[in-house]
Amino acid sequence: MRKEYKLSLIIFISIFIFDQFVKYAFVNFSWEVDGPYMSLKLAYNYGVAFSMFAFLQEYLKYIQLVIALVATIYLVKNKEIFYKYFIPISILYAAGLSNILDRFTYGAVVDYFYWHYGFEFAIFNIADVMINLAVAIIIIMQILEAREEKKKKSKS
């Protein structure tokens, strides 16, 4: 097994299990805490980001599974993309599939971080943060690659 696959699996399992553990704890052990800037408060998101598409609540888990399956097929057919971006892809899959599992387990995504200092922000979870981190890593990698290509072109 290639080292990328091994590391990818370790990243995936670590993030997935940690995220599910924290969500389970919020649902079952009432970890709620009120703070002056941010609170930990259990909430269920029946939609996607900022509760958009909540009207699709019953179908979102299946729609998201199909998207994950299509993405997996794409990565299997384009292995060079996986090898290039395996770290953010592993993070993205772990977080995304953890949120999908919530939909099957709890009927919605379990959220608990609630920012309320200066303005009220959407309630979110660790998986949401990981999804944003993965996307940011991909964007940074793309920017660095574009700069490197520009340097090579300017030298020739």
GROMACS .gro file of N, CA and C in nm:
model
  468
    1MET      N    1   0.085  -0.118   0.000
    1MET     CA    2   0.000   0.000   0.000
    1MET      C    3   0.089   0.124   0.000
    2ARG      N    4   0.056   0.218  -0.086
    2ARG     CA    5   0.133   0.341  -0.094
    2ARG      C    6   0.121   0.422   0.034
    3LYS      N    7   0.228   0.497   0.062
    3LYS     CA    8   0.229   0.577   0.185
    3LYS      C    9   0.116   0.680   0.188
    4GLU      N   10   0.077   0.732   0.070
    4GLU     CA   11  -0.033   0.829   0.065
    4GLU      C   12  -0.164   0.766   0.115
    5TYR      N   13  -0.187   0.640   0.075
    5TYR     CA   14  -0.309   0.572   0.120
    5TYR      C   15  -0.307   0.548   0.271
    6LYS      N   16  -0.193   0.507   0.322
    6LYS     CA   17  -0.182   0.481   0.466
    6LYS      C   18  -0.205   0.609   0.546
    7LEU      N   19  -0.136   0.715   0.507
    7LEU     CA   20  -0.152   0.842   0.578
    7LEU      C   21  -0.294   0.895   0.563
    8SER      N   22  -0.350   0.880   0.445
    8SER     CA   23  -0.487   0.922   0.420
    8SER      C   24  -0.584   0.850   0.512
    9LEU      N   25  -0.565   0.721   0.527
    9LEU     CA   26  -0.651   0.641   0.613
    9LEU      C   27  -0.638   0.683   0.760
   10ILE      N   28  -0.516   0.710   0.804
   10ILE     CA   29  -0.493   0.755   0.941
   10ILE      C   30  -0.562   0.890   0.966
   11ILE      N   31  -0.546   0.983   0.872
   11ILE     CA   32  -0.610   1.115   0.884
   11ILE      C   33  -0.761   1.099   0.889
   12PHE      N   34  -0.814   1.020   0.795
   12PHE     CA   35  -0.958   0.999   0.786
   12PHE      C   36  -1.014   0.942   0.916
   13ILE      N   37  -0.958   0.833   0.962
   13ILE     CA   38  -1.007   0.765   1.083
   13ILE      C   39  -0.997   0.857   1.205
   14SER      N   40  -0.886   0.927   1.219
   14SER     CA   41  -0.867   1.016   1.334
   14SER      C   42  -0.972   1.126   1.340
   15ILE      N   43  -0.990   1.195   1.230
   15ILE     CA   44  -1.086   1.306   1.227
   15ILE      C   45  -1.228   1.254   1.241
   16PHE      N   46  -1.261   1.147   1.171
   16PHE     CA   47  -1.396   1.092   1.174
   16PHE      C   48  -1.434   1.049   1.316
   17ILE      N   49  -1.348   0.971   1.379
   17ILE     CA   50  -1.378   0.921   1.514
   17ILE      C   51  -1.385   1.035   1.615
   18PHE      N   52  -1.290   1.128   1.609
   18PHE     CA   53  -1.291   1.241   1.703
   18PHE      C   54  -1.419   1.322   1.688
   19ASP      N   55  -1.456   1.354   1.564
   19ASP     CA   56  -1.576   1.434   1.540
   19ASP      C   57  -1.700   1.361   1.590
   20GLN      N   58  -1.711   1.232   1.562
   20GLN     CA   59  -1.827   1.156   1.607
   20GLN      C   60  -1.832   1.146   1.759
   21PHE      N   61  -1.717   1.132   1.823
   21PHE     CA   62  -1.712   1.126   1.969
   21PHE      C   63  -1.766   1.255   2.031
   22VAL      N   64  -1.717   1.368   1.981
   22VAL     CA   65  -1.760   1.498   2.035
   22VAL      C   66  -1.911   1.516   2.014
   23LYS      N   67  -1.960   1.482   1.897
   23LYS     CA   68  -2.104   1.496   1.869
   23LYS      C   69  -2.185   1.405   1.961
   24TYR      N   70  -2.140   1.283   1.979
   24TYR     CA   71  -2.209   1.189   2.068
   24TYR      C   72  -2.215   1.245   2.210
   25ALA      N   73  -2.105   1.302   2.254
   25ALA     CA   74  -2.100   1.360   2.388
   25ALA      C   75  -2.198   1.475   2.403
   26PHE      N   76  -2.207   1.561   2.302
   26PHE     CA   77  -2.301   1.673   2.310
   26PHE      C   78  -2.445   1.624   2.314
   27VAL      N   79  -2.474   1.523   2.235
   27VAL     CA   80  -2.611   1.471   2.229
   27VAL      C   81  -2.647   1.398   2.359
   28ASN      N   82  -2.554   1.321   2.413
   28ASN     CA   83  -2.586   1.232   2.525
   28ASN      C   84  -2.544   1.280   2.663
   29PHE      N   85  -2.448   1.374   2.672
   29PHE     CA   86  -2.397   1.413   2.803
   29PHE      C   87  -2.412   1.563   2.833
   30SER      N   88  -2.480   1.634   2.749
   30SER     CA   89  -2.506   1.777   2.771
   30SER      C   90  -2.380   1.855   2.807
   31TRP      N   91  -2.293   1.871   2.711
   31TRP     CA   92  -2.168   1.944   2.730
   31TRP      C   93  -2.186   2.094   2.713
   32GLU      N   94  -2.304   2.145   2.724
   32GLU     CA   95  -2.330   2.286   2.696
   32GLU      C   96  -2.264   2.378   2.798
   33VAL      N   97  -2.203   2.486   2.748
   33VAL     CA   98  -2.135   2.586   2.831
   33VAL      C   99  -2.160   2.722   2.767
   34ASP      N  100  -2.198   2.821   2.850
   34ASP     CA  101  -2.217   2.957   2.800
   34ASP      C  102  -2.091   3.038   2.827
   35GLY      N  103  -2.040   3.103   2.725
   35GLY     CA  104  -1.922   3.187   2.738
   35GLY      C  105  -1.953   3.328   2.691
   36PRO      N  106  -1.866   3.424   2.721
   36PRO     CA  107  -1.892   3.563   2.682
   36PRO      C  108  -1.880   3.586   2.531
   37TYR      N  109  -1.803   3.506   2.460
   37TYR     CA  110  -1.781   3.524   2.317
   37TYR      C  111  -1.840   3.410   2.236
   38MET      N  112  -1.818   3.292   2.287
   38MET     CA  113  -1.861   3.172   2.217
   38MET      C  114  -1.919   3.076   2.320
   39SER      N  115  -2.024   3.007   2.282
   39SER     CA  116  -2.085   2.910   2.371
   39SER      C  117  -2.085   2.773   2.303
   40LEU      N  118  -2.095   2.672   2.384
   40LEU     CA  119  -2.113   2.536   2.335
   40LEU      C  120  -2.259   2.502   2.359
   41LYS      N  121  -2.332   2.487   2.251
   41LYS     CA  122  -2.477   2.471   2.261
   41LYS      C  123  -2.523   2.371   2.154
   42LEU      N  124  -2.591   2.267   2.197
   42LEU     CA  125  -2.638   2.165   2.103
   42LEU      C  126  -2.746   2.221   2.012
   43ALA      N  127  -2.727   2.197   1.883
   43ALA     CA  128  -2.827   2.237   1.784
   43ALA      C  129  -2.825   2.134   1.671
   44TYR      N  130  -2.935   2.121   1.604
   44TYR     CA  131  -2.945   2.029   1.491
   44TYR      C  132  -2.967   2.108   1.364
   45ASN      N  133  -2.885   2.083   1.264
   45ASN     CA  134  -2.896   2.152   1.135
   45ASN      C  135  -2.959   2.055   1.035
   46TYR      N  136  -3.079   2.087   0.993
   46TYR     CA  137  -3.152   2.000   0.900
   46TYR      C  138  -3.121   2.031   0.755
   47GLY      N  139  -3.046   2.140   0.732
   47GLY     CA  140  -3.007   2.177   0.597
   47GLY      C  141  -2.858   2.158   0.579
   48VAL      N  142  -2.799   2.242   0.497
   48VAL     CA  143  -2.654   2.243   0.479
   48VAL      C  144  -2.603   2.372   0.543
   49ALA      N  145  -2.495   2.428   0.495
   49ALA     CA  146  -2.438   2.550   0.554
   49ALA      C  147  -2.545   2.656   0.576
   50PHE      N  148  -2.546   2.713   0.697
   50PHE     CA  149  -2.640   2.817   0.736
   50PHE      C  150  -2.786   2.770   0.720
   51SER      N  151  -2.808   2.640   0.733
   51SER     CA  152  -2.940   2.576   0.725
   51SER      C  153  -3.007   2.590   0.589
   52MET      N  154  -2.929   2.621   0.486
   52MET     CA  155  -2.986   2.627   0.352
   52MET      C  156  -3.036   2.489   0.311
   53PHE      N  157  -3.138   2.485   0.231
   53PHE     CA  158  -3.196   2.362   0.177
   53PHE      C  159  -3.254   2.271   0.285
   54ALA      N  160  -3.293   2.328   0.398
   54ALA     CA  161  -3.354   2.248   0.505
   54ALA      C  162  -3.481   2.179   0.457
   55PHE      N  163  -3.547   2.235   0.356
   55PHE     CA  164  -3.668   2.174   0.301
   55PHE      C  165  -3.637   2.039   0.235
   56LEU      N  166  -3.510   2.012   0.207
   56LEU     CA  167  -3.469   1.883   0.150
   56LEU      C  168  -3.424   1.784   0.258
   57GLN      N  169  -3.455   1.814   0.382
   57GLN     CA  170  -3.405   1.739   0.497
   57GLN      C  171  -3.406   1.588   0.476
   58GLU      N  172  -3.514   1.531   0.431
   58GLU     CA  173  -3.525   1.385   0.417
   58GLU      C  174  -3.435   1.330   0.307
   59TYR      N  175  -3.399   1.414   0.210
   59TYR     CA  176  -3.324   1.367   0.095
   59TYR      C  177  -3.177   1.404   0.097
   60LEU      N  178  -3.138   1.499   0.184
   60LEU     CA  179  -3.001   1.549   0.183
   60LEU      C  180  -2.897   1.439   0.205
   61LYS      N  181  -2.925   1.347   0.295
   61LYS     CA  182  -2.826   1.242   0.323
   61LYS      C  183  -2.801   1.158   0.198
   62TYR      N  184  -2.904   1.134   0.119
   62TYR     CA  185  -2.886   1.054  -0.003
   62TYR      C  186  -2.818   1.136  -0.112
   63ILE      N  187  -2.856   1.262  -0.124
   63ILE     CA  188  -2.792   1.351  -0.222
   63ILE      C  189  -2.643   1.362  -0.191
   64GLN      N  190  -2.609   1.381  -0.063
   64GLN     CA  191  -2.469   1.395  -0.024
   64GLN      C  192  -2.392   1.264  -0.043
   65LEU      N  193  -2.456   1.151  -0.019
   65LEU     CA  194  -2.390   1.022  -0.044
   65LEU      C  195  -2.360   1.003  -0.192
   66VAL      N  196  -2.453   1.043  -0.277
   66VAL     CA  197  -2.431   1.033  -0.422
   66VAL      C  198  -2.314   1.123  -0.463
   67ILE      N  199  -2.310   1.243  -0.408
   67ILE     CA  200  -2.199   1.335  -0.439
   67ILE      C  201  -2.066   1.274  -0.395
   68ALA      N  202  -2.062   1.215  -0.276
   68ALA     CA  203  -1.939   1.151  -0.227
   68ALA      C  204  -1.901   1.033  -0.315
   69LEU      N  205  -1.999   0.956  -0.360
   69LEU     CA  206  -1.972   0.842  -0.448
   69LEU      C  207  -1.917   0.888  -0.583
   70VAL      N  208  -1.977   0.991  -0.641
   70VAL     CA  209  -1.929   1.046  -0.769
   70VAL      C  210  -1.786   1.100  -0.753
   71ALA      N  211  -1.760   1.169  -0.642
   71ALA     CA  212  -1.625   1.222  -0.617
   71ALA      C  213  -1.525   1.107  -0.602
   72THR      N  214  -1.565   1.000  -0.536
   72THR     CA  215  -1.477   0.885  -0.519
   72THR      C  216  -1.446   0.820  -0.653
   73ILE      N  217  -1.546   0.803  -0.736
   73ILE     CA  218  -1.525   0.747  -0.870
   73ILE      C  219  -1.428   0.835  -0.948
   74TYR      N  220  -1.448   0.966  -0.940
   74TYR     CA  221  -1.358   1.060  -1.008
   74TYR      C  222  -1.215   1.042  -0.960
   75LEU      N  223  -1.196   1.032  -0.828
   75LEU     CA  224  -1.060   1.018  -0.773
   75LEU      C  225  -0.997   0.883  -0.809
   76VAL      N  226  -1.078   0.779  -0.819
   76VAL     CA  227  -1.026   0.648  -0.859
   76VAL      C  228  -0.977   0.654  -1.003
   77LYS      N  229  -1.050   0.725  -1.087
   77LYS     CA  230  -1.012   0.738  -1.229
   77LYS      C  231  -0.899   0.839  -1.250
   78ASN      N  232  -0.879   0.928  -1.154
   78ASN     CA  233  -0.776   1.033  -1.164
   78ASN      C  234  -0.685   1.027  -1.041
   79LYS      N  235  -0.615   0.917  -1.027
   79LYS     CA  236  -0.533   0.893  -0.908
   79LYS      C  237  -0.428   1.002  -0.884
   80GLU      N  238  -0.379   1.062  -0.991
   80GLU     CA  239  -0.277   1.166  -0.974
   80GLU      C  240  -0.332   1.285  -0.894
   81ILE      N  241  -0.460   1.312  -0.906
   81ILE     CA  242  -0.522   1.420  -0.829
   81ILE      C  243  -0.528   1.379  -0.681
   82PHE      N  244  -0.564   1.254  -0.656
   82PHE     CA  245  -0.565   1.207  -0.517
   82PHE      C  246  -0.427   1.218  -0.456
   83TYR      N  247  -0.324   1.170  -0.528
   83TYR     CA  248  -0.187   1.173  -0.474
   83TYR      C  249  -0.141   1.315  -0.445
   84LYS      N  250  -0.181   1.407  -0.530
   84LYS     CA  251  -0.140   1.546  -0.514
   84LYS      C  252  -0.210   1.612  -0.394
   85TYR      N  253  -0.336   1.581  -0.373
   85TYR     CA  254  -0.417   1.647  -0.271
   85TYR      C  255  -0.466   1.550  -0.163
   86PHE      N  256  -0.395   1.441  -0.139
   86PHE     CA  257  -0.448   1.338  -0.050
   86PHE      C  258  -0.475   1.386   0.093
   87ILE      N  259  -0.395   1.480   0.143
   87ILE     CA  260  -0.419   1.527   0.280
   87ILE      C  261  -0.550   1.606   0.289
   88PRO      N  262  -0.570   1.711   0.208
   88PRO     CA  263  -0.699   1.780   0.219
   88PRO      C  264  -0.818   1.693   0.178
   89ILE      N  265  -0.798   1.602   0.084
   89ILE     CA  266  -0.907   1.512   0.044
   89ILE      C  267  -0.945   1.423   0.162
   90SER      N  268  -0.847   1.373   0.235
   90SER     CA  269  -0.875   1.288   0.352
   90SER      C  270  -0.951   1.365   0.459
   91ILE      N  271  -0.909   1.488   0.482
   91ILE     CA  272  -0.978   1.574   0.579
   91ILE      C  273  -1.122   1.599   0.535
   92LEU      N  274  -1.138   1.633   0.408
   92LEU     CA  275  -1.269   1.664   0.352
   92LEU      C  276  -1.363   1.544   0.360
   93TYR      N  277  -1.314   1.427   0.322
   93TYR     CA  278  -1.398   1.306   0.328
   93TYR      C  279  -1.436   1.271   0.472
   94ALA      N  280  -1.341   1.277   0.564
   94ALA     CA  281  -1.371   1.244   0.704
   94ALA      C  282  -1.479   1.335   0.759
   95ALA      N  283  -1.463   1.464   0.737
   95ALA     CA  284  -1.559   1.561   0.789
   95ALA      C  285  -1.695   1.549   0.720
   96GLY      N  286  -1.691   1.539   0.589
   96GLY     CA  287  -1.816   1.528   0.513
   96GLY      C  288  -1.894   1.402   0.547
   97LEU      N  289  -1.824   1.289   0.553
   97LEU     CA  290  -1.893   1.163   0.584
   97LEU      C  291  -1.939   1.160   0.730
   98SER      N  292  -1.868   1.227   0.818
   98SER     CA  293  -1.913   1.237   0.957
   98SER      C  294  -2.045   1.314   0.965
   99ASN      N  295  -2.055   1.423   0.890
   99ASN     CA  296  -2.180   1.499   0.888
   99ASN      C  297  -2.293   1.418   0.824
  100ILE      N  298  -2.261   1.340   0.721
  100ILE     CA  299  -2.363   1.254   0.658
  100ILE      C  300  -2.409   1.148   0.758
  101LEU      N  301  -2.315   1.089   0.832
  101LEU     CA  302  -2.354   0.989   0.933
  101LEU      C  303  -2.449   1.050   1.036
  102ASP      N  304  -2.426   1.175   1.072
  102ASP     CA  305  -2.517   1.244   1.165
  102ASP      C  306  -2.660   1.242   1.111
  103ARG      N  307  -2.675   1.266   0.984
  103ARG     CA  308  -2.809   1.269   0.923
  103ARG      C  309  -2.879   1.134   0.938
  104PHE      N  310  -2.803   1.026   0.923
  104PHE     CA  311  -2.862   0.893   0.939
  104PHE      C  312  -2.885   0.861   1.087
  105THR      N  313  -2.795   0.905   1.174
  105THR     CA  314  -2.802   0.871   1.316
  105THR      C  315  -2.899   0.960   1.393
  106TYR      N  316  -2.892   1.091   1.372
  106TYR     CA  317  -2.970   1.187   1.451
  106TYR      C  318  -3.080   1.258   1.370
  107GLY      N  319  -3.085   1.234   1.241
  107GLY     CA  320  -3.184   1.300   1.157
  107GLY      C  321  -3.143   1.438   1.111
  108ALA      N  322  -3.025   1.484   1.155
  108ALA     CA  323  -2.972   1.616   1.119
  108ALA      C  324  -2.825   1.619   1.159
  109VAL      N  325  -2.754   1.722   1.115
  109VAL     CA  326  -2.614   1.737   1.154
  109VAL      C  327  -2.609   1.799   1.293
  110VAL      N  328  -2.526   1.742   1.379
  110VAL     CA  329  -2.511   1.790   1.516
  110VAL      C  330  -2.411   1.906   1.517
  111ASP      N  331  -2.456   2.023   1.559
  111ASP     CA  332  -2.372   2.142   1.570
  111ASP      C  333  -2.366   2.184   1.716
  112TYR      N  334  -2.259   2.260   1.752
  112TYR     CA  335  -2.245   2.298   1.893
  112TYR      C  336  -2.161   2.422   1.918
  113PHE      N  337  -2.078   2.469   1.826
  113PHE     CA  338  -2.004   2.594   1.846
  113PHE      C  339  -2.095   2.710   1.809
  114TYR      N  340  -2.114   2.802   1.902
  114TYR     CA  341  -2.205   2.914   1.878
  114TYR      C  342  -2.133   3.045   1.910
  115TRP      N  343  -2.092   3.119   1.806
  115TRP     CA  344  -2.026   3.248   1.822
  115TRP      C  345  -2.134   3.354   1.839
  116HIS      N  346  -2.123   3.437   1.945
  116HIS     CA  347  -2.225   3.538   1.968
  116HIS      C  348  -2.166   3.671   2.019
  117TYR      N  349  -2.039   3.695   1.998
  117TYR     CA  350  -1.979   3.822   2.042
  117TYR      C  351  -1.979   3.922   1.926
  118GLY      N  352  -2.043   4.034   1.944
  118GLY     CA  353  -2.046   4.138   1.840
  118GLY      C  354  -2.151   4.111   1.734
  119PHE      N  355  -2.168   3.988   1.699
  119PHE     CA  356  -2.270   3.946   1.603
  119PHE      C  357  -2.297   3.799   1.627
  120GLU      N  358  -2.412   3.754   1.584
  120GLU     CA  359  -2.445   3.613   1.600
  120GLU      C  360  -2.410   3.540   1.472
  121PHE      N  361  -2.337   3.432   1.487
  121PHE     CA  362  -2.294   3.353   1.372
  121PHE      C  363  -2.365   3.219   1.377
  122ALA      N  364  -2.367   3.150   1.265
  122ALA     CA  365  -2.430   3.018   1.259
  122ALA      C  366  -2.361   2.923   1.357
  123ILE      N  367  -2.437   2.830   1.409
  123ILE     CA  368  -2.381   2.726   1.496
  123ILE      C  369  -2.316   2.622   1.405
  124PHE      N  370  -2.196   2.577   1.442
  124PHE     CA  371  -2.122   2.484   1.357
  124PHE      C  372  -2.052   2.379   1.442
  125ASN      N  373  -1.979   2.288   1.377
  125ASN     CA  374  -1.911   2.180   1.448
  125ASN      C  375  -1.768   2.163   1.397
  126ILE      N  376  -1.697   2.069   1.455
  126ILE     CA  377  -1.557   2.045   1.415
  126ILE      C  378  -1.549   2.003   1.269
  127ALA      N  379  -1.642   1.919   1.224
  127ALA     CA  380  -1.640   1.875   1.084
  127ALA      C  381  -1.652   1.994   0.990
  128ASP      N  382  -1.735   2.090   1.023
  128ASP     CA  383  -1.749   2.210   0.940
  128ASP      C  384  -1.617   2.285   0.931
  129VAL      N  385  -1.547   2.295   1.043
  129VAL     CA  386  -1.416   2.361   1.045
  129VAL      C  387  -1.318   2.283   0.958
  130MET      N  388  -1.321   2.151   0.967
  130MET     CA  389  -1.230   2.067   0.889
  130MET      C  390  -1.258   2.078   0.738
  131ILE      N  391  -1.384   2.088   0.702
  131ILE     CA  392  -1.420   2.105   0.561
  131ILE      C  393  -1.362   2.236   0.509
  132ASN      N  394  -1.377   2.343   0.586
  132ASN     CA  395  -1.321   2.472   0.545
  132ASN      C  396  -1.168   2.468   0.540
  133LEU      N  397  -1.107   2.400   0.636
  133LEU     CA  398  -0.961   2.384   0.636
  133LEU      C  399  -0.915   2.310   0.511
  134ALA      N  400  -0.983   2.201   0.475
  134ALA     CA  401  -0.946   2.123   0.357
  134ALA      C  402  -0.955   2.208   0.230
  135VAL      N  403  -1.062   2.283   0.218
  135VAL     CA  404  -1.079   2.370   0.101
  135VAL      C  405  -0.969   2.477   0.098
  136ALA      N  406  -0.937   2.535   0.213
  136ALA     CA  407  -0.831   2.636   0.220
  136ALA      C  408  -0.696   2.576   0.179
  137ILE      N  409  -0.667   2.455   0.223
  137ILE     CA  410  -0.542   2.389   0.185
  137ILE      C  411  -0.535   2.369   0.034
  138ILE      N  412  -0.645   2.324  -0.025
  138ILE     CA  413  -0.648   2.304  -0.170
  138ILE      C  414  -0.626   2.436  -0.243
  139ILE      N  415  -0.691   2.542  -0.199
  139ILE     CA  416  -0.675   2.674  -0.262
  139ILE      C  417  -0.531   2.722  -0.249
  140ILE      N  418  -0.472   2.708  -0.131
  140ILE     CA  419  -0.333   2.749  -0.112
  140ILE      C  420  -0.240   2.668  -0.201
  141MET      N  421  -0.263   2.538  -0.210
  141MET     CA  422  -0.179   2.454  -0.297
  141MET      C  423  -0.192   2.498  -0.443
  142GLN      N  424  -0.313   2.533  -0.485
  142GLN     CA  425  -0.335   2.579  -0.622
  142GLN      C  426  -0.264   2.712  -0.648
  143ILE      N  427  -0.272   2.802  -0.553
  143ILE     CA  428  -0.204   2.933  -0.567
  143ILE      C  429  -0.053   2.913  -0.577
  144LEU      N  430   0.002   2.831  -0.488
  144LEU     CA  431   0.147   2.805  -0.490
  144LEU      C  432   0.190   2.739  -0.620
  145GLU      N  433   0.109   2.647  -0.670
  145GLU     CA  434   0.140   2.581  -0.797
  145GLU      C  435   0.136   2.682  -0.913
  146ALA      N  436   0.037   2.769  -0.913
  146ALA     CA  437   0.025   2.870  -1.018
  146ALA      C  438   0.145   2.965  -1.016
  147ARG      N  439   0.189   3.004  -0.897
  147ARG     CA  440   0.307   3.090  -0.885
  147ARG      C  441   0.432   3.020  -0.936
  148GLU      N  442   0.445   2.894  -0.902
  148GLU     CA  443   0.561   2.816  -0.947
  148GLU      C  444   0.562   2.804  -1.099
  149GLU      N  445   0.448   2.779  -1.158
  149GLU     CA  446   0.439   2.771  -1.305
  149GLU      C  447   0.472   2.905  -1.369
  150LYS      N  448   0.427   3.013  -1.307
  150LYS     CA  449   0.454   3.148  -1.359
  150LYS      C  450   0.604   3.176  -1.355
  151LYS      N  451   0.672   3.134  -1.246
  151LYS     CA  452   0.816   3.151  -1.235
  151LYS      C  453   0.889   3.074  -1.344
  152LYS      N  454   0.846   2.951  -1.369
  152LYS     CA  455   0.908   2.867  -1.472
  152LYS      C  456   0.891   2.929  -1.610
  153LYS      N  457   0.774   2.984  -1.637
  153LYS     CA  458   0.749   3.045  -1.767
  153LYS      C  459   0.832   3.172  -1.786
  154SER      N  460   0.849   3.248  -1.679
  154SER     CA  461   0.924   3.372  -1.690
  154SER      C  462   1.074   3.346  -1.708
  155LYS      N  463   1.123   3.231  -1.663
  155LYS     CA  464   1.265   3.197  -1.677
  155LYS      C  465   1.297   3.146  -1.816
  156SER      N  466   1.197   3.092  -1.884
  156SER     CA  467   1.225   3.037  -2.018
  156SER      C  468   1.194   3.132  -2.131
   0.00000   0.00000   0.00000
